[in-house]
Short mmCIF file of C-alpha atoms and ligand atoms in Angstrom, two decimals:
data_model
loop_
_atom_site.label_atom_id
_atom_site.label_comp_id
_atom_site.label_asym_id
_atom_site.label_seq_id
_atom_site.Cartn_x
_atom_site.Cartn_y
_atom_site.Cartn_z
CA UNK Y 1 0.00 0.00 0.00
CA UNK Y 2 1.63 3.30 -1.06
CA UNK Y 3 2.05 5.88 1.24
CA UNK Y 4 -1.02 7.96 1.08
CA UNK Y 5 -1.37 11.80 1.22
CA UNK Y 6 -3.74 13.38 3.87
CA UNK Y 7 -6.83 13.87 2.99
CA UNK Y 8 -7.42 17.31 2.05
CA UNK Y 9 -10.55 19.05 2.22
CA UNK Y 10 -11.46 19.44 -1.33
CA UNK Y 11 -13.33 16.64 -2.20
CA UNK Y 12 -16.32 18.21 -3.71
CA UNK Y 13 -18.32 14.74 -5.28
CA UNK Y 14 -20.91 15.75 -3.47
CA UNK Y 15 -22.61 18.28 -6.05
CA UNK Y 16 -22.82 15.13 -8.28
CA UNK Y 17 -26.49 13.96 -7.41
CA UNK Y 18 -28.48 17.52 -8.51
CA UNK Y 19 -26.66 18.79 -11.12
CA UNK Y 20 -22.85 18.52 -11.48
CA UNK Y 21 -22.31 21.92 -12.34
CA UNK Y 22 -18.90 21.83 -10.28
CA UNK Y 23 -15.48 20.72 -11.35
CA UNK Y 24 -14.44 18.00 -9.21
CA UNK Y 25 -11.42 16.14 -8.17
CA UNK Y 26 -11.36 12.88 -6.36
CA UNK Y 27 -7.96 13.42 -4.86
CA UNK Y 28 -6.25 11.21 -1.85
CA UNK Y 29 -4.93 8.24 -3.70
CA UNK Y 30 -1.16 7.17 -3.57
CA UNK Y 31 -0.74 6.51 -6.96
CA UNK Y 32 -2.36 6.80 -10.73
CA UNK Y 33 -6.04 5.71 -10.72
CA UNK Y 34 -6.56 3.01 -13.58
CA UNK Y 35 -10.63 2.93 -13.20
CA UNK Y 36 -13.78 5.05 -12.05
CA UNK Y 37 -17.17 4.03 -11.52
CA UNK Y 38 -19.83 7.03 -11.06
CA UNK Y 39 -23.39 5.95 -9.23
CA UNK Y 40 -26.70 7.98 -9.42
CA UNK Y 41 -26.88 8.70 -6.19
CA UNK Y 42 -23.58 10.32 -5.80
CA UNK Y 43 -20.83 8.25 -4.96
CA UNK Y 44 -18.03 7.03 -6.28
CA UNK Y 45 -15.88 4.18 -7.13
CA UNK Y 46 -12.29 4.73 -7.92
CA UNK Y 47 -9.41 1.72 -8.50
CA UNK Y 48 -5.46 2.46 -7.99
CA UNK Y 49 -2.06 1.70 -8.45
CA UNK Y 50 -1.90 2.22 -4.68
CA UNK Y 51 -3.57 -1.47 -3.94
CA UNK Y 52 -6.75 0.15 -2.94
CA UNK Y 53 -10.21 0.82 -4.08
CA UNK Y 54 -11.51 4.27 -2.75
CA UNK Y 55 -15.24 4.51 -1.92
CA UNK Y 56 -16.51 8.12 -1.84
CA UNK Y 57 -19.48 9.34 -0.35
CA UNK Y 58 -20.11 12.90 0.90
CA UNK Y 59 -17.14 14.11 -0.73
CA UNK Y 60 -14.95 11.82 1.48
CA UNK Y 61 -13.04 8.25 0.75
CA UNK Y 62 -12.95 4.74 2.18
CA UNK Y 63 -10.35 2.80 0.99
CA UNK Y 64 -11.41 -0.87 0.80
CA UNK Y 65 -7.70 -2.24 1.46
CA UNK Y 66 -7.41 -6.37 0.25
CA UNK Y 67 -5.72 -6.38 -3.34
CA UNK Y 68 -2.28 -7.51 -3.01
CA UNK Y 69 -1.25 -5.75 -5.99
CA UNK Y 70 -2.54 -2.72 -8.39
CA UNK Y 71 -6.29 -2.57 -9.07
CA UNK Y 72 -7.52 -2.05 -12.52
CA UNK Y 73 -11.41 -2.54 -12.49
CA UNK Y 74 -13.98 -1.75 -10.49
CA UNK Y 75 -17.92 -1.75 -10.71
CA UNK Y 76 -21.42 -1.31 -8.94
CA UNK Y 77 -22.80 -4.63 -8.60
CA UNK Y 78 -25.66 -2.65 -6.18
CA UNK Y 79 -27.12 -3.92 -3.14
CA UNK Y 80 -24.50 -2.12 -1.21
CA UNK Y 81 -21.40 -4.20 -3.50
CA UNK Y 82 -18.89 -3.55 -6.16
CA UNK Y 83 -16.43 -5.52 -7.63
CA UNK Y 84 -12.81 -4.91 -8.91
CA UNK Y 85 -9.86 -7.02 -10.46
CA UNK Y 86 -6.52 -6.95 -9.96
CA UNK Y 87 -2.63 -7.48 -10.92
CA UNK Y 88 -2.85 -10.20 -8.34
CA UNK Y 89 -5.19 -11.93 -10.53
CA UNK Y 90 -8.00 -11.91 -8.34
CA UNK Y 91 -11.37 -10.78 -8.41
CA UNK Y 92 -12.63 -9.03 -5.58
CA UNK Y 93 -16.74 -8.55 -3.95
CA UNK Y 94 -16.69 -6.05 -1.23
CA UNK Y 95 -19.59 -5.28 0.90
CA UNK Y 96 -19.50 -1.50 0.56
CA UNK Y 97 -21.33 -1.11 4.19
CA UNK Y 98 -18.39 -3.00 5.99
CA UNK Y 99 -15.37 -2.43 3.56
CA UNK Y 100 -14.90 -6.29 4.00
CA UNK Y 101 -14.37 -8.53 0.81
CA UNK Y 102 -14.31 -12.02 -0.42
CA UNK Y 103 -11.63 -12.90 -3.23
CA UNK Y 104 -12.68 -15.01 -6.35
CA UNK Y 105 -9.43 -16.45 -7.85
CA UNK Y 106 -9.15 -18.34 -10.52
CA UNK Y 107 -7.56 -16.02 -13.31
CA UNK Y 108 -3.75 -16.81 -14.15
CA UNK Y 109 -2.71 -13.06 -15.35
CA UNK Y 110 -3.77 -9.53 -14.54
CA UNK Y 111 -7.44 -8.64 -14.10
CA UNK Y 112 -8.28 -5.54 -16.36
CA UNK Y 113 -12.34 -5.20 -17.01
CA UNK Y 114 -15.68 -6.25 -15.49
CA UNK Y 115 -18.55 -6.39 -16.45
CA UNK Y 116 -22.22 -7.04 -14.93
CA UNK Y 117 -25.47 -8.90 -16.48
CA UNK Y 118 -28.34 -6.79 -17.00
CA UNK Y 119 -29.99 -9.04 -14.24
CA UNK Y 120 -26.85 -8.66 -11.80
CA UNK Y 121 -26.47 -12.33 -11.91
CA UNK Y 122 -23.45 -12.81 -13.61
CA UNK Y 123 -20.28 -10.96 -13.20
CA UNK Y 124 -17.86 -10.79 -16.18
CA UNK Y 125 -14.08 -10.35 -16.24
CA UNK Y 126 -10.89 -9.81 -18.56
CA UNK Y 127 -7.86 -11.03 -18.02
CA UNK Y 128 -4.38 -10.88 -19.62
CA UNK Y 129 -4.34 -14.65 -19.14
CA UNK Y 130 -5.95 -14.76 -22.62
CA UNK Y 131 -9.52 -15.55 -20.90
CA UNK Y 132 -12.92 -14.52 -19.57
CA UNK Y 133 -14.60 -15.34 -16.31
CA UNK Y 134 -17.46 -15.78 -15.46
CA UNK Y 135 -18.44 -15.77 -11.94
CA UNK Y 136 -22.23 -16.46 -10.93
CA UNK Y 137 -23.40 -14.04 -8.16
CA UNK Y 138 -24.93 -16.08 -5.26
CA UNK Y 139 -26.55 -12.28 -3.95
CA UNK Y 140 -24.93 -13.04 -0.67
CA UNK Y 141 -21.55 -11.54 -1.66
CA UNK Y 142 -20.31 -14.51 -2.76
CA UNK Y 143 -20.30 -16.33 -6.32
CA UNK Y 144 -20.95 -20.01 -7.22
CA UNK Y 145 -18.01 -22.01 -9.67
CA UNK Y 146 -16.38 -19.96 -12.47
CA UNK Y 147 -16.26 -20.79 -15.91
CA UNK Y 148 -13.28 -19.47 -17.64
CA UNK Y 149 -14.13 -18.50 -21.73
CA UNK Y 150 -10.66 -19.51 -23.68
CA UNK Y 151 -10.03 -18.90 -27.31
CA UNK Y 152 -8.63 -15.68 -27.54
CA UNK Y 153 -4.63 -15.64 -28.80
CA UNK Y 154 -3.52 -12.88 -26.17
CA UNK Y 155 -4.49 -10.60 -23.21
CA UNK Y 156 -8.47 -10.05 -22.68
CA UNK Y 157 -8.45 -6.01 -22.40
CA UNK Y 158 -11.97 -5.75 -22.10
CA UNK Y 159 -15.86 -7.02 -21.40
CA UNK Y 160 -19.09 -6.38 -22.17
CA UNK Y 161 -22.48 -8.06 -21.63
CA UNK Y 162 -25.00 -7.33 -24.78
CA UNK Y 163 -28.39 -5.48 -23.39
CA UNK Y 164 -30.78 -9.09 -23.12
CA UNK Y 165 -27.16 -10.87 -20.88
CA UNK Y 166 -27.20 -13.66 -23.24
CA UNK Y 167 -24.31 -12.94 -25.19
CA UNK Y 168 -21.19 -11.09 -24.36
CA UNK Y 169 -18.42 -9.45 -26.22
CA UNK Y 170 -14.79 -9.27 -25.43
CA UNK Y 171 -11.92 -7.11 -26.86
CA UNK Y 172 -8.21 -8.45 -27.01
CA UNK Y 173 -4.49 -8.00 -27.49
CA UNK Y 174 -4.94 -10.76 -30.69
CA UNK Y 175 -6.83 -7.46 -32.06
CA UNK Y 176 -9.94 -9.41 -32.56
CA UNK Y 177 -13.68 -8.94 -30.98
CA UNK Y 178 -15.28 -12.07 -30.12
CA UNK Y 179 -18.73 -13.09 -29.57
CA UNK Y 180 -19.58 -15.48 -26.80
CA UNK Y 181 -22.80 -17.31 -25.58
CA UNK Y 182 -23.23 -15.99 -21.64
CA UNK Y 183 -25.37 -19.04 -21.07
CA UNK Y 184 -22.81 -21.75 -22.08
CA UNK Y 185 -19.86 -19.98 -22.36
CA UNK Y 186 -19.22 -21.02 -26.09
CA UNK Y 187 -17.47 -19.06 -28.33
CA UNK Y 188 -20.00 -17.83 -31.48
CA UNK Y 189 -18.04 -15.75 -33.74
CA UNK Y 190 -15.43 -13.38 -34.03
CA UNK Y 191 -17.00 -9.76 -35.03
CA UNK Y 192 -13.96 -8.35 -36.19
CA UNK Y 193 -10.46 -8.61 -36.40
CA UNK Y 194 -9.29 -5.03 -36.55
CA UNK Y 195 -5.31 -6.27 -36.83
CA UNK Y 196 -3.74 -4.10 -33.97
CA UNK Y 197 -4.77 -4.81 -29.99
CA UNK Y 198 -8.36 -3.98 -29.05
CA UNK Y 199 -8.06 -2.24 -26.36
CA UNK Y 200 -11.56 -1.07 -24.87
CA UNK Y 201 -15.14 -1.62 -26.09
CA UNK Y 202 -18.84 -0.03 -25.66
CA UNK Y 203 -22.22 -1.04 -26.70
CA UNK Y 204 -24.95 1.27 -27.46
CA UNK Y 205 -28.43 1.20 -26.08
CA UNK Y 206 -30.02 -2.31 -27.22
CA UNK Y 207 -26.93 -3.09 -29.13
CA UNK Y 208 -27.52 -0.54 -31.51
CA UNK Y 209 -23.75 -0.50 -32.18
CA UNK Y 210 -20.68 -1.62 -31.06
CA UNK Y 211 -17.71 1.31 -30.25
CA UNK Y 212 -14.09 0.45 -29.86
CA UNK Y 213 -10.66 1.25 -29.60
CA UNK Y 214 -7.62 0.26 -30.21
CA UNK Y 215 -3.29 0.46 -30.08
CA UNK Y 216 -2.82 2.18 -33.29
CA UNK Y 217 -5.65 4.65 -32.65
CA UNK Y 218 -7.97 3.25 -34.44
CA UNK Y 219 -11.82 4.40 -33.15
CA UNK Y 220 -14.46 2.71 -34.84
CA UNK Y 221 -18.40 1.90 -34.40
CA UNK Y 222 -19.81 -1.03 -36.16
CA UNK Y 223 -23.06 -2.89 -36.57
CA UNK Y 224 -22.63 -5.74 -33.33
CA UNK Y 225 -24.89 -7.86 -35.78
CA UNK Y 226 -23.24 -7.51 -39.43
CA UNK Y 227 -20.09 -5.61 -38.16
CA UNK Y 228 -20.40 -3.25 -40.64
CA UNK Y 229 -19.08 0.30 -40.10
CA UNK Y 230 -21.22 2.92 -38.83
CA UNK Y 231 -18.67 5.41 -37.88
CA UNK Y 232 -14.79 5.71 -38.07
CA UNK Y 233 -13.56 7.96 -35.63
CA UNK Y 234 -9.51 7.49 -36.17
CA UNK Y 235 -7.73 10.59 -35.25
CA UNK Y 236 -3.34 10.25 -35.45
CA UNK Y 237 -3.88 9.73 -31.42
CA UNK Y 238 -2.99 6.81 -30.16
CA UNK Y 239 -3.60 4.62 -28.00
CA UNK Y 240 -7.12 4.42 -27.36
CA UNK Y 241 -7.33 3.67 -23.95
CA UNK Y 242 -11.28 4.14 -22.62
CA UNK Y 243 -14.28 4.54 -23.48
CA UNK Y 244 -17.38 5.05 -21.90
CA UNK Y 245 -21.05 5.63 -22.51
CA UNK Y 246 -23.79 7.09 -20.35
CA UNK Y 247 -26.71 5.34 -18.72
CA UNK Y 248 -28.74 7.41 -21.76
CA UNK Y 249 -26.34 5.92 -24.58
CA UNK Y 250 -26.95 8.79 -26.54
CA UNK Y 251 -22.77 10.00 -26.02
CA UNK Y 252 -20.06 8.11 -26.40
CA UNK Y 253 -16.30 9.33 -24.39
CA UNK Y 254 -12.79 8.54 -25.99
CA UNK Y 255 -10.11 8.92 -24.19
CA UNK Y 256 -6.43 8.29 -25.84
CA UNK Y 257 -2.65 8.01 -25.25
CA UNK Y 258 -1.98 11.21 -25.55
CA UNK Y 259 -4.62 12.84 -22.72
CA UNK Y 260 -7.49 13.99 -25.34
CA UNK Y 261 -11.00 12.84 -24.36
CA UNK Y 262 -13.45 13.29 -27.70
CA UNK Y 263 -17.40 13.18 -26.89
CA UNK Y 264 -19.25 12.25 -30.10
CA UNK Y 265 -23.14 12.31 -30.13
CA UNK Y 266 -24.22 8.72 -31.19
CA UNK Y 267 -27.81 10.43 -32.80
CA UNK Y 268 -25.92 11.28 -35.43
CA UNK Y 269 -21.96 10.80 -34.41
CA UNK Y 270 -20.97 14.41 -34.62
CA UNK Y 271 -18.55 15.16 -32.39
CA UNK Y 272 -19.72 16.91 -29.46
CA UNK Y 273 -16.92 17.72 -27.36
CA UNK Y 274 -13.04 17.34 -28.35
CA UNK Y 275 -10.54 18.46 -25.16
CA UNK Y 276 -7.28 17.82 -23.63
CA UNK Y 277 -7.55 16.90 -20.41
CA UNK Y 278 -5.69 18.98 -18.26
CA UNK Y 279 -3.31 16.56 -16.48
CA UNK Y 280 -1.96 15.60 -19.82
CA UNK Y 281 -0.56 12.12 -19.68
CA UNK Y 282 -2.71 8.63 -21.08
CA UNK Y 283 -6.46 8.93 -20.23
CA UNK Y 284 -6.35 5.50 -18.52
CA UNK Y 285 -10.14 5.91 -17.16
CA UNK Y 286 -13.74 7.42 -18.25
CA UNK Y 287 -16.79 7.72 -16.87
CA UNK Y 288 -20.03 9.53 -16.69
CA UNK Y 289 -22.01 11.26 -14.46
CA UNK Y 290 -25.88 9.33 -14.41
CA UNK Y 291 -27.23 12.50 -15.81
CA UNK Y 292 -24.77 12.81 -18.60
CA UNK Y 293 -23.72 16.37 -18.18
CA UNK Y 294 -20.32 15.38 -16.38
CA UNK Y 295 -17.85 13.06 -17.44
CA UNK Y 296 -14.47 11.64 -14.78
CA UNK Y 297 -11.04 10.80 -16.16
CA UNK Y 298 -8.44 10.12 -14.54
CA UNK Y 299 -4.47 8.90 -15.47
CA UNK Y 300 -1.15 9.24 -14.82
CA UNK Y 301 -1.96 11.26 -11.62
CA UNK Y 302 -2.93 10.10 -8.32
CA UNK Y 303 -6.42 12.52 -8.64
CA UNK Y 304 -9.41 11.68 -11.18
CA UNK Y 305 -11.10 14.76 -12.10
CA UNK Y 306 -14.73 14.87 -13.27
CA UNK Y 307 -15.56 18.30 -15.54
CA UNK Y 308 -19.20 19.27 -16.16
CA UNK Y 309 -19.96 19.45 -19.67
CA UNK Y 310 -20.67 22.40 -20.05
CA UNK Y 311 -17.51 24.33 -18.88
CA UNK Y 312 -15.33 22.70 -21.33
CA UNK Y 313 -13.65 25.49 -22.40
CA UNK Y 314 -10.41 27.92 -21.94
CA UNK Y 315 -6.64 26.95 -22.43
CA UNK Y 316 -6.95 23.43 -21.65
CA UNK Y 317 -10.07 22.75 -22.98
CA UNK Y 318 -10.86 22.46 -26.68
CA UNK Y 319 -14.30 22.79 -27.95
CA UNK Y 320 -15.64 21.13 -30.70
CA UNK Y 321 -17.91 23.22 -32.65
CA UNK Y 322 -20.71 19.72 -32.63
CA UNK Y 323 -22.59 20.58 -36.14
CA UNK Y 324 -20.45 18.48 -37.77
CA UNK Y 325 -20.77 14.82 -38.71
CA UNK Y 326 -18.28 12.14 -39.29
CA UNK Y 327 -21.03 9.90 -40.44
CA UNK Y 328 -20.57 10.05 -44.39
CA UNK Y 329 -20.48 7.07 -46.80
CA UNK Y 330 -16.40 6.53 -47.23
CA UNK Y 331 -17.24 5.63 -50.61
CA UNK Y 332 -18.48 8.90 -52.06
CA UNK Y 333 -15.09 10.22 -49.98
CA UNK Y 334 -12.39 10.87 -51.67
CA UNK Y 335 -8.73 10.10 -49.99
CA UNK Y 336 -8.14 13.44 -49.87
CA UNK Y 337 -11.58 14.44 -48.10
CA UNK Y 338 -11.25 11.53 -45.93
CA UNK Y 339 -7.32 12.62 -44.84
CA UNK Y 340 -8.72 15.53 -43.95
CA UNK Y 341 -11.84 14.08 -42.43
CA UNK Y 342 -10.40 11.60 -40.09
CA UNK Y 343 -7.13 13.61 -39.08
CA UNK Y 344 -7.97 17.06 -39.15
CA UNK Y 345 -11.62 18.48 -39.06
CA UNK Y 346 -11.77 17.95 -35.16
CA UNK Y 347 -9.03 20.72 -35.06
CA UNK Y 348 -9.96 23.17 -38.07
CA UNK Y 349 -13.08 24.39 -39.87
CA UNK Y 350 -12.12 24.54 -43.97
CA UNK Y 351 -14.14 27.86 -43.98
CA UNK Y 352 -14.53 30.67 -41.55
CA UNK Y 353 -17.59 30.53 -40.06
CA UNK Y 354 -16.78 30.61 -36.65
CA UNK Y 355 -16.89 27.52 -35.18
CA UNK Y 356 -14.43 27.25 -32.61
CA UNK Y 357 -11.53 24.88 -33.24
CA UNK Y 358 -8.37 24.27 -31.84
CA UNK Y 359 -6.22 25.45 -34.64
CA UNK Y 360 -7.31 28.57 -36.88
CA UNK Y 361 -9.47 28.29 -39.91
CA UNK Y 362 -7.95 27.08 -42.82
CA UNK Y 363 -10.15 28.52 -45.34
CA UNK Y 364 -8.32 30.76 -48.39
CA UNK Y 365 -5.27 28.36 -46.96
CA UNK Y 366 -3.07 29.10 -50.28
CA UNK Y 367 -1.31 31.47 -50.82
CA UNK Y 368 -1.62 32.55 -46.98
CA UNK Y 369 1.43 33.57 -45.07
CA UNK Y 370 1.65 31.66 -41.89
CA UNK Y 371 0.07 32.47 -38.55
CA UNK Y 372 -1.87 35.25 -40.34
CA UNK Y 373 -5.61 34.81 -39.02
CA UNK Y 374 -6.76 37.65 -37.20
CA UNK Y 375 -8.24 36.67 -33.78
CA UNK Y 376 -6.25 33.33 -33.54
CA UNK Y 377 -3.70 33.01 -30.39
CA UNK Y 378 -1.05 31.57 -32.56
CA UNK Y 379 2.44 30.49 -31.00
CA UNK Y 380 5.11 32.32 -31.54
CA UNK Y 381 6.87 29.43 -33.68
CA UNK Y 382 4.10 29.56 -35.92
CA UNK Y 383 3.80 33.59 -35.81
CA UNK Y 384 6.98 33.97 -36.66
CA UNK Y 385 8.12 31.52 -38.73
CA UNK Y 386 7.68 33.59 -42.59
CA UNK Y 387 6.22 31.10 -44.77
CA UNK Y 388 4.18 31.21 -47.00
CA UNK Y 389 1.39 28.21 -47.21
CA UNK Y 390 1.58 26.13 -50.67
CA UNK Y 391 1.58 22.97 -52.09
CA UNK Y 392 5.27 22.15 -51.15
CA UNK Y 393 5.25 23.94 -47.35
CA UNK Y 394 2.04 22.07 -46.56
CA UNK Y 395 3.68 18.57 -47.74
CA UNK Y 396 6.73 19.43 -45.50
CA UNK Y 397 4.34 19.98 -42.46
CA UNK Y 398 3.11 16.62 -42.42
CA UNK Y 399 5.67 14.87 -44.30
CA UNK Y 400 7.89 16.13 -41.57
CA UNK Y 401 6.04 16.50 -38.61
CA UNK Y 402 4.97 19.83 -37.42
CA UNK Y 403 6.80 19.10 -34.45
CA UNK Y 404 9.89 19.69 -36.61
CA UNK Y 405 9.31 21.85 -39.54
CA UNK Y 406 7.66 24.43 -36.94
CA UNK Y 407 9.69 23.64 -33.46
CA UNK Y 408 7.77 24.96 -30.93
CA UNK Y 409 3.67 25.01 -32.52
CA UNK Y 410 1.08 24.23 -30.71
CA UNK Y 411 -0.31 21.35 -33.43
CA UNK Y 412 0.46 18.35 -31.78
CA UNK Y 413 3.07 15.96 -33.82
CA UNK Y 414 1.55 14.24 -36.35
CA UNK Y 415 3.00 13.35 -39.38
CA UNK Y 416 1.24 11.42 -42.69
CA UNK Y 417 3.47 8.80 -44.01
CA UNK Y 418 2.04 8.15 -47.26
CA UNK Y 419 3.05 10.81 -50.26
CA UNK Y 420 0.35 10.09 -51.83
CA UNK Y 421 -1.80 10.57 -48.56
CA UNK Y 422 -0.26 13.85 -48.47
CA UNK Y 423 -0.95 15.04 -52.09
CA UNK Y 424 -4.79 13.82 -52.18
CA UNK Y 425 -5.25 15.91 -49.38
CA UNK Y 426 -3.84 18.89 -50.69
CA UNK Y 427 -5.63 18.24 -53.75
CA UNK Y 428 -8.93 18.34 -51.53
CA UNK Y 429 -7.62 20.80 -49.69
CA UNK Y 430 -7.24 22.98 -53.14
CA UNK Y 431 -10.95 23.21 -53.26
CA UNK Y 432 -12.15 23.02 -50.07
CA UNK Y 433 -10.36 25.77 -48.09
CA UNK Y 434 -11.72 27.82 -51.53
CA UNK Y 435 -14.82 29.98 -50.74
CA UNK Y 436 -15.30 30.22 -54.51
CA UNK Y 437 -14.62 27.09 -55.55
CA UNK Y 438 -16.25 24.93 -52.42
CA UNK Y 439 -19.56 26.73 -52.85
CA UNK Y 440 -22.17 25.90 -55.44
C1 HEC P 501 -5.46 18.39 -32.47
C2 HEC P 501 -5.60 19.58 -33.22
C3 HEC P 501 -5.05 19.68 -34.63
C4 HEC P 501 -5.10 18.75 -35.63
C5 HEC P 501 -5.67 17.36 -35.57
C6 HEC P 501 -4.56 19.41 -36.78
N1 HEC P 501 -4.17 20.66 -36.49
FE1 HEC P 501 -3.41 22.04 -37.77
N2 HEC P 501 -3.18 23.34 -36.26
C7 HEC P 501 -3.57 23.14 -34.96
C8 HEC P 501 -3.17 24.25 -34.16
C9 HEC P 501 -3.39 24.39 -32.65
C10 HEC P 501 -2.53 25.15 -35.03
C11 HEC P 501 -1.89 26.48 -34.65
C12 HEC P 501 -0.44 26.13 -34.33
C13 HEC P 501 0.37 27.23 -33.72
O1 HEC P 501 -0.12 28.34 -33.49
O2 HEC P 501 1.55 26.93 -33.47
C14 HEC P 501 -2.56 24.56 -36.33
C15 HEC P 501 -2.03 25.13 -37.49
C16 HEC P 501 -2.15 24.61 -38.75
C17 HEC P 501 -1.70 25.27 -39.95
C18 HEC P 501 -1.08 26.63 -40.04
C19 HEC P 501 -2.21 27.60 -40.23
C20 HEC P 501 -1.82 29.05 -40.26
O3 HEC P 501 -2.72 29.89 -40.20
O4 HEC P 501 -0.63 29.34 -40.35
C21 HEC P 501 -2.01 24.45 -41.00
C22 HEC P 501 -1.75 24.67 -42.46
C23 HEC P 501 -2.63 23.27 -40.43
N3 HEC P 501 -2.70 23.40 -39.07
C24 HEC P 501 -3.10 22.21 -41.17
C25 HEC P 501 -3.57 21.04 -40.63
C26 HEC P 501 -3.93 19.88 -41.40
C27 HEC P 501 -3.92 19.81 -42.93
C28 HEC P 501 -4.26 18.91 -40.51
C29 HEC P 501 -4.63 17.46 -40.81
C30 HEC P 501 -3.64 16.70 -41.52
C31 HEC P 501 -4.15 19.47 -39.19
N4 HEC P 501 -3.72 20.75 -39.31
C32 HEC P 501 -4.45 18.79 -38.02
C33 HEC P 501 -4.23 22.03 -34.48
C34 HEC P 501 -4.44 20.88 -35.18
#
């Protein structure tokens, strides 16, 4: 058990019941906090580095102490319990009124995800021992004989239960998601294999769709059923690290590698909300308030901050302007529109209408001499630099990185690999950042 900082005063959870207007931190932990859990009624559920689970009511923690090692899941299972998993491969029940616990072992590697039936029956978990458990809840605090899912060909990241608790789905290091039958625990299908490590996954509202994530970045939402692509949210951030959805379904949280959490609205997949969370650092851990308008994260810091929607905004903070929509039919794309699309509409509007962005406008782009939009904060590197934007400068930017052909911006390093990448979206960008040419 790390050593543990006093408790300070500021614990200000709770506000979260009426209406979490109020910035929050959940701050006493001795080390990063790997997983949050956010209840109706107010409390809290956080899981740490530092052994322990904290329980916070009232604005104040209980640390349920019993993990031998790291915790890296924990969950409601209501009627006064929650669960949580474990680098010492155990699963853990505590009885929230008494702090006391009962371990279920079993797993042979690192406990990273649970996951509850919709009936609160059966309890599901990931492990990096390449399987599933399944534990069935005896109500008492206890759970009857596991049952231990194998097939996947590496490290279980993640578990999810579909909405009916007959089937499940599981995300893995062998970059595949796999279907499995809750009842008998036999393995139905795979639903896709993306290639890279799937790292976290989300269901919508009556399995309406199926979000994930994964190593190389990649953010997608598919059809559960078909696993055709509804949405692909791939931004050059990587890894994805957690996702979450609200008890309403209707928003969908991405946190990444690189400390960015991206809201999109899954009515239509716009993006809602795009912002840097202001530890910096991975974004190990989302979740939302039950009302939706408040959303925790926590990382590489020993203190998991929940924001209210709504004040997402000032230096750290990057709004997205949420009338756009990512939801087009790739095939009437072109590569160019889809560059642009995928890697960087979330940061800049193609003509200048206003909507706020992270970077400036890029409309009339050609032709333009660097860091010359009135009204944008530009950094100095970028002010200062005396180029002129063209065809060749803009290839440079991403064919070097802007990291290195402007030391210093404030676009974060990205750089597109592919020449031809880089000339169809110049090509698009030709047109599009054209007010004469991109209007009919
Ligand atoms: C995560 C946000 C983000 C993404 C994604 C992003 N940019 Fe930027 N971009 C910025 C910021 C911020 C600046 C201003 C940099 C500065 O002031 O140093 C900027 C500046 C620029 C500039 C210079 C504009 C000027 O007025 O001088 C160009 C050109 C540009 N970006 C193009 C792109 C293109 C093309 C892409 C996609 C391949 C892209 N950006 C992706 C944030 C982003």
């Amino acid at each position: 058990m790390g050593a543990r900082p006093a408790i300070a005063a500021a614990l200000l959870l709770a506000a979260l019941p009426a209406r979490a207007a109020e910035y929050a931190a959940l701050q006493g932990h001795g080390g990063p906090v790997r997983a949050i859990a956010l209840n109706g009624d107010g409390t809290a559920l956080t899981a740490s580095f530092d052994y322990s689970v904290g329980y916070w009511r009232d604005g104040a923690p209980t640390w349920l102490e019993g993990h031998r090692a790291a915790v890296n899941a924990v969950i409601w299972l209501g009627a006064g319990r929650a669960a949580s998993g474990g680098d010492d491969f155990d699963v853990r029940i505590w009885d929230l009124a008494t702090g006391d616990s009962t371990a279920l072992p079993g797993h042979e590697g690192k406990v990273v995800a649970l996951a509850l039936a919709p009936d609160g029956g059966l309890l599901a978990s990931a492990s990096w021992d390449g399987t599933l458990g399944l534990w069935p809840l005896d109500g008492q605090g206890g759970a009857g004989p596991p049952r231990f899912l194998d097939g996947h060909q590496g490290a279980v990241n993640d578990v999810a239960f579909s909405a009916d608790g007959a089937r499940l789905f599981s995300a893995a290091a062998d970059g595949t998601i796999r279907e499995w039958d809750a009842a008998t625990g036999a393995e139905l299908r795979t639903v896709i294999a993306h290639g890279f490590g799937v790292n976290t996954l989300e269901l919508g509202p009556g399995d309406a769709w199926l979000a994930y994530g994964a190593v190389d970045g990649g953010t997608r939402v598919i059809d559960p059923e078909t696993g055709a692509e509804i949405g692909d949210f791939t931004l050059d951030r990587r890894p994805i690290l957690a996702m979450a959805v609200p008890p309403a379904g209707d928003m969908l949280a991405v946190g990444d590698g690189e400390g960015y959490i991206m809201v999109l609205d899954t009515d239509d997949w716009s993006l809602a909300r795009d912002f840097r969370a202001a530890t910096r650092g991975p974004v190990w851990a989302l979740a939302w308030a039950a009302a939706g308008d408040a959303i925790a994260a926590a990382g590489i810091s020993d203190t998991a901050y929940l924001w209210p929607l709504d004040g997402l905004s000032g230096a750290d903070a990057v709004l997205g302007a949420g009338e756009r929509s990512f939801l087009r039919d790739p095939a009437t794309m072109t590569n160019g529109e889809r560059q642009f699309a995928r890697k960087c509409s979330v940061c800049h509007t193609l003509t200048g209408d206003g909507a706020r962005r992270a970077g400036p406008t890029l409309e009339n782009l050609f032709g333009r001499p660097a860091g010359s939009v009135p009204g944008y904060s530009y950094s100095p590197a970028l002010r200062d630099i005396g180029i002129t934007w063209t065809d060749e400068t803009i290839d440079a930017l991403f064919d070097e990185g802007p990291d290195h052909y402007v030391p210093g911006t404030k676009m974060p390093m990205q750089r597109i690999a592919g020449a031809q990448d880089r000339a169809d979206l110049i090509e698009y960008l030709r047109t599009a950042t054209d007010p004469e040419r991109s209007r009919p």
